[in-house]
mmCIF file of C-alpha atoms in Angstrom:
data_model
loop_
_atom_site.group_PDB
_atom_site.id
_atom_site.type_symbol
_atom_site.label_atom_id
_atom_site.label_comp_id
_atom_site.label_asym_id
_atom_site.label_seq_id
_atom_site.Cartn_x
_atom_site.Cartn_y
_atom_site.Cartn_z
ATOM 1 C CA UNK A 1 -68.374 -23.323 -37.928
ATOM 2 C CA UNK A 2 -66.106 -22.121 -40.046
ATOM 3 C CA UNK A 3 -63.100 -22.050 -39.165
ATOM 4 C CA UNK A 4 -60.046 -20.102 -40.892
ATOM 5 C CA UNK A 5 -56.477 -20.644 -40.461
ATOM 6 C CA UNK A 6 -54.003 -17.576 -39.574
ATOM 7 C CA UNK A 7 -50.899 -17.653 -41.329
ATOM 8 C CA UNK A 8 -48.002 -16.902 -39.124
ATOM 9 C CA UNK A 9 -45.502 -13.804 -39.790
ATOM 10 C CA UNK A 10 -43.278 -16.468 -40.426
ATOM 11 C CA UNK A 11 -44.413 -18.515 -43.125
ATOM 12 C CA UNK A 12 -45.465 -15.649 -45.041
ATOM 13 C CA UNK A 13 -41.618 -14.634 -45.332
ATOM 14 C CA UNK A 14 -41.257 -18.233 -46.132
ATOM 15 C CA UNK A 15 -43.519 -18.675 -49.019
ATOM 16 C CA UNK A 16 -41.211 -15.840 -50.949
ATOM 17 C CA UNK A 17 -38.372 -16.789 -50.209
ATOM 18 C CA UNK A 18 -39.061 -20.796 -51.150
ATOM 19 C CA UNK A 19 -40.234 -19.533 -54.953
ATOM 20 C CA UNK A 20 -37.109 -17.154 -55.446
ATOM 21 C CA UNK A 21 -34.549 -20.339 -54.455
ATOM 22 C CA UNK A 22 -36.758 -22.542 -57.278
ATOM 23 C CA UNK A 23 -36.249 -19.662 -59.320
ATOM 24 C CA UNK A 24 -32.666 -18.906 -59.103
ATOM 25 C CA UNK A 25 -31.989 -22.622 -59.617
ATOM 26 C CA UNK A 26 -33.813 -22.536 -63.009
ATOM 27 C CA UNK A 27 -32.058 -19.701 -63.953
ATOM 28 C CA UNK A 28 -28.364 -21.323 -63.825
ATOM 29 C CA UNK A 29 -29.396 -25.255 -64.876
ATOM 30 C CA UNK A 30 -31.184 -22.878 -68.812
ATOM 31 C CA UNK A 31 -28.282 -20.885 -69.286
ATOM 32 C CA UNK A 32 -25.905 -23.552 -69.102
ATOM 33 C CA UNK A 33 -27.507 -25.191 -72.036
ATOM 34 C CA UNK A 34 -25.695 -23.041 -74.304
ATOM 35 C CA UNK A 35 -22.068 -24.459 -76.173
ATOM 36 C CA UNK A 36 -19.533 -22.520 -74.294
ATOM 37 C CA UNK A 37 -16.588 -20.805 -76.509
ATOM 38 C CA UNK A 38 -13.294 -19.404 -76.186
ATOM 39 C CA UNK A 39 -13.313 -16.074 -76.136
ATOM 40 C CA UNK A 40 -10.450 -13.972 -78.384
ATOM 41 C CA UNK A 41 -8.831 -11.020 -76.913
ATOM 42 C CA UNK A 42 -8.408 -8.079 -79.860
ATOM 43 C CA UNK A 43 -6.791 -4.984 -80.040
ATOM 44 C CA UNK A 44 -8.809 -1.696 -79.081
ATOM 45 C CA UNK A 45 -9.535 -1.012 -82.935
ATOM 46 C CA UNK A 46 -10.162 -5.116 -83.485
ATOM 47 C CA UNK A 47 -12.605 -4.946 -81.064
ATOM 48 C CA UNK A 48 -14.227 -1.346 -82.179
ATOM 49 C CA UNK A 49 -14.599 -3.660 -85.601
ATOM 50 C CA UNK A 50 -16.446 -6.395 -83.950
ATOM 51 C CA UNK A 51 -18.549 -4.097 -81.438
ATOM 52 C CA UNK A 52 -20.300 -2.792 -84.644
ATOM 53 C CA UNK A 53 -20.617 -6.389 -86.825
ATOM 54 C CA UNK A 54 -21.807 -7.736 -83.724
ATOM 55 C CA UNK A 55 -25.218 -5.096 -83.964
ATOM 56 C CA UNK A 56 -24.996 -6.491 -87.806
ATOM 57 C CA UNK A 57 -25.396 -9.411 -87.415
ATOM 58 C CA UNK A 58 -28.751 -11.575 -88.963
ATOM 59 C CA UNK A 59 -31.763 -13.011 -86.506
ATOM 60 C CA UNK A 60 -31.367 -15.776 -88.666
ATOM 61 C CA UNK A 61 -28.581 -17.943 -89.966
ATOM 62 C CA UNK A 62 -29.852 -20.877 -93.050
ATOM 63 C CA UNK A 63 -32.679 -20.982 -91.021
ATOM 64 C CA UNK A 64 -31.105 -21.347 -87.923
ATOM 65 C CA UNK A 65 -32.018 -19.024 -84.595
ATOM 66 C CA UNK A 66 -29.505 -16.907 -83.126
ATOM 67 C CA UNK A 67 -28.093 -18.572 -80.286
ATOM 68 C CA UNK A 68 -25.704 -17.096 -78.868
ATOM 69 C CA UNK A 69 -22.168 -19.254 -76.867
ATOM 70 C CA UNK A 70 -21.682 -18.291 -72.983
ATOM 71 C CA UNK A 71 -19.662 -15.965 -72.181
ATOM 72 C CA UNK A 72 -21.863 -12.826 -73.433
ATOM 73 C CA UNK A 73 -19.364 -10.921 -75.267
ATOM 74 C CA UNK A 74 -19.426 -8.465 -77.804
ATOM 75 C CA UNK A 75 -16.772 -10.642 -80.275
ATOM 76 C CA UNK A 76 -18.870 -14.373 -80.378
ATOM 77 C CA UNK A 77 -22.189 -14.958 -81.909
ATOM 78 C CA UNK A 78 -23.820 -18.411 -82.324
ATOM 79 C CA UNK A 79 -27.056 -19.791 -84.353
ATOM 80 C CA UNK A 80 -28.153 -23.373 -83.677
ATOM 81 C CA UNK A 81 -26.789 -24.269 -80.103
ATOM 82 C CA UNK A 82 -23.296 -24.526 -81.988
ATOM 83 C CA UNK A 83 -23.902 -25.537 -85.244
ATOM 84 C CA UNK A 84 -21.912 -22.407 -86.533
ATOM 85 C CA UNK A 85 -20.037 -19.647 -84.186
ATOM 86 C CA UNK A 86 -18.635 -16.666 -84.988
ATOM 87 C CA UNK A 87 -16.166 -15.192 -83.397
ATOM 88 C CA UNK A 88 -15.177 -11.675 -84.424
ATOM 89 C CA UNK A 89 -10.818 -9.840 -83.091
ATOM 90 C CA UNK A 90 -8.689 -14.079 -84.089
ATOM 91 C CA UNK A 91 -5.037 -14.212 -84.776
ATOM 92 C CA UNK A 92 -4.334 -14.382 -88.262
ATOM 93 C CA UNK A 93 -4.546 -18.361 -88.537
ATOM 94 C CA UNK A 94 -0.428 -19.059 -89.589
ATOM 95 C CA UNK A 95 -2.103 -21.102 -91.717
ATOM 96 C CA UNK A 96 -2.166 -17.698 -94.532
ATOM 97 C CA UNK A 97 1.861 -18.496 -94.559
ATOM 98 C CA UNK A 98 0.849 -21.315 -96.195
ATOM 99 C CA UNK A 99 0.664 -21.186 -100.229
ATOM 100 C CA UNK A 100 -2.002 -24.718 -100.356
ATOM 101 C CA UNK A 101 -4.078 -23.256 -98.297
ATOM 102 C CA UNK A 102 -7.204 -23.446 -99.638
ATOM 103 C CA UNK A 103 -9.637 -19.866 -99.913
ATOM 104 C CA UNK A 104 -13.266 -19.348 -100.252
ATOM 105 C CA UNK A 105 -15.497 -16.234 -101.643
ATOM 106 C CA UNK A 106 -18.788 -16.294 -100.288
ATOM 107 C CA UNK A 107 -20.669 -12.652 -101.576
ATOM 108 C CA UNK A 108 -16.881 -10.475 -102.490
ATOM 109 C CA UNK A 109 -15.593 -11.466 -98.806
ATOM 110 C CA UNK A 110 -12.218 -14.035 -98.774
ATOM 111 C CA UNK A 111 -12.375 -17.147 -96.006
ATOM 112 C CA UNK A 112 -9.363 -19.369 -95.068
ATOM 113 C CA UNK A 113 -10.265 -22.188 -95.906
ATOM 114 C CA UNK A 114 -9.852 -25.364 -93.055
ATOM 115 C CA UNK A 115 -10.840 -28.389 -92.593
ATOM 116 C CA UNK A 116 -10.749 -30.555 -89.069
ATOM 117 C CA UNK A 117 -6.932 -32.235 -90.260
ATOM 118 C CA UNK A 118 -5.821 -30.186 -92.248
ATOM 119 C CA UNK A 119 -1.664 -30.311 -91.219
ATOM 120 C CA UNK A 120 -0.335 -26.574 -90.192
ATOM 121 C CA UNK A 121 -3.933 -25.711 -88.693
ATOM 122 C CA UNK A 122 -3.706 -23.780 -85.548
ATOM 123 C CA UNK A 123 -6.329 -26.368 -83.746
ATOM 124 C CA UNK A 124 -7.382 -29.763 -85.398
ATOM 125 C CA UNK A 125 -9.875 -29.572 -82.109
ATOM 126 C CA UNK A 126 -12.803 -28.424 -84.454
ATOM 127 C CA UNK A 127 -15.029 -30.936 -86.435
ATOM 128 C CA UNK A 128 -16.234 -29.139 -89.081
ATOM 129 C CA UNK A 129 -14.710 -26.230 -91.054
ATOM 130 C CA UNK A 130 -13.828 -23.297 -90.428
ATOM 131 C CA UNK A 131 -13.685 -20.139 -91.780
ATOM 132 C CA UNK A 132 -11.466 -16.770 -91.663
ATOM 133 C CA UNK A 133 -11.805 -13.598 -93.163
ATOM 134 C CA UNK A 134 -8.715 -12.598 -95.464
ATOM 135 C CA UNK A 135 -7.565 -9.580 -95.776
ATOM 136 C CA UNK A 136 -10.105 -7.530 -93.010
ATOM 137 C CA UNK A 137 -8.467 -5.140 -90.480
ATOM 138 C CA UNK A 138 -9.911 -7.756 -87.484
ATOM 139 C CA UNK A 139 -10.231 -11.120 -88.442
ATOM 140 C CA UNK A 140 -13.637 -12.934 -88.517
ATOM 141 C CA UNK A 141 -13.742 -17.091 -87.525
ATOM 142 C CA UNK A 142 -16.783 -18.428 -88.244
ATOM 143 C CA UNK A 143 -16.725 -22.663 -86.923
ATOM 144 C CA UNK A 144 -19.286 -24.523 -89.167
ATOM 145 C CA UNK A 145 -20.251 -28.221 -87.977
ATOM 146 C CA UNK A 146 -19.513 -31.271 -89.312
ATOM 147 C CA UNK A 147 -23.510 -31.042 -91.500
ATOM 148 C CA UNK A 148 -21.224 -28.165 -93.139
ATOM 149 C CA UNK A 149 -18.180 -30.080 -93.906
ATOM 150 C CA UNK A 150 -19.025 -29.359 -98.351
ATOM 151 C CA UNK A 151 -21.291 -26.391 -97.796
ATOM 152 C CA UNK A 152 -20.541 -23.076 -97.455
ATOM 153 C CA UNK A 153 -23.679 -21.695 -97.786
ATOM 154 C CA UNK A 154 -23.375 -20.082 -93.948
ATOM 155 C CA UNK A 155 -21.201 -17.888 -94.728
ATOM 156 C CA UNK A 156 -23.075 -15.945 -97.394
ATOM 157 C CA UNK A 157 -24.823 -14.785 -94.366
ATOM 158 C CA UNK A 158 -22.451 -12.600 -93.026
ATOM 159 C CA UNK A 159 -21.025 -11.093 -95.868
ATOM 160 C CA UNK A 160 -22.373 -7.842 -96.082
ATOM 161 C CA UNK A 161 -22.239 -7.359 -92.221
ATOM 162 C CA UNK A 162 -18.211 -7.931 -92.869
ATOM 163 C CA UNK A 163 -17.665 -5.697 -96.025
ATOM 164 C CA UNK A 164 -20.351 -3.010 -94.032
ATOM 165 C CA UNK A 165 -18.072 -2.781 -90.594
ATOM 166 C CA UNK A 166 -14.727 -4.811 -90.702
ATOM 167 C CA UNK A 167 -13.056 -2.904 -93.395
ATOM 168 C CA UNK A 168 -10.241 -4.260 -95.743
ATOM 169 C CA UNK A 169 -7.027 -4.313 -94.891
ATOM 170 C CA UNK A 170 -5.445 -3.860 -98.727
#
């Protein structure tokens, strides 16, 4: 004699609900692993340039996959889970007024260089070098992890997109 077990209507409702709860919890924890970055508040003109730049940014930089920080924004991007972070539309760094400030050129784009602990730096909390474009209608900042303390190689990946989308201010 074979017995078949009948499910009550209530158990059918609970099974999908439990599955949805598990998925919801899993979805929340995955997004929490992304580094958090302060989103700039640029002028509408600069925000427009930044939106165009966001579309042109590479999927990989220095063999690191794109992994944008939270919260999601067209003004921020990241690679390698925070090893390289780009913010567009940042305020003009006060350090640009310092005649002793260091600058570098990466494939035709000029960048102000700030090292951790530099006197006069806006924010000494960064742990690796920070670069901010100069002579552009929107300031683009790239912060590199400490592993890039003496390496500007990743800046080359941003030269073409910056030149294409953020006009010179001169």
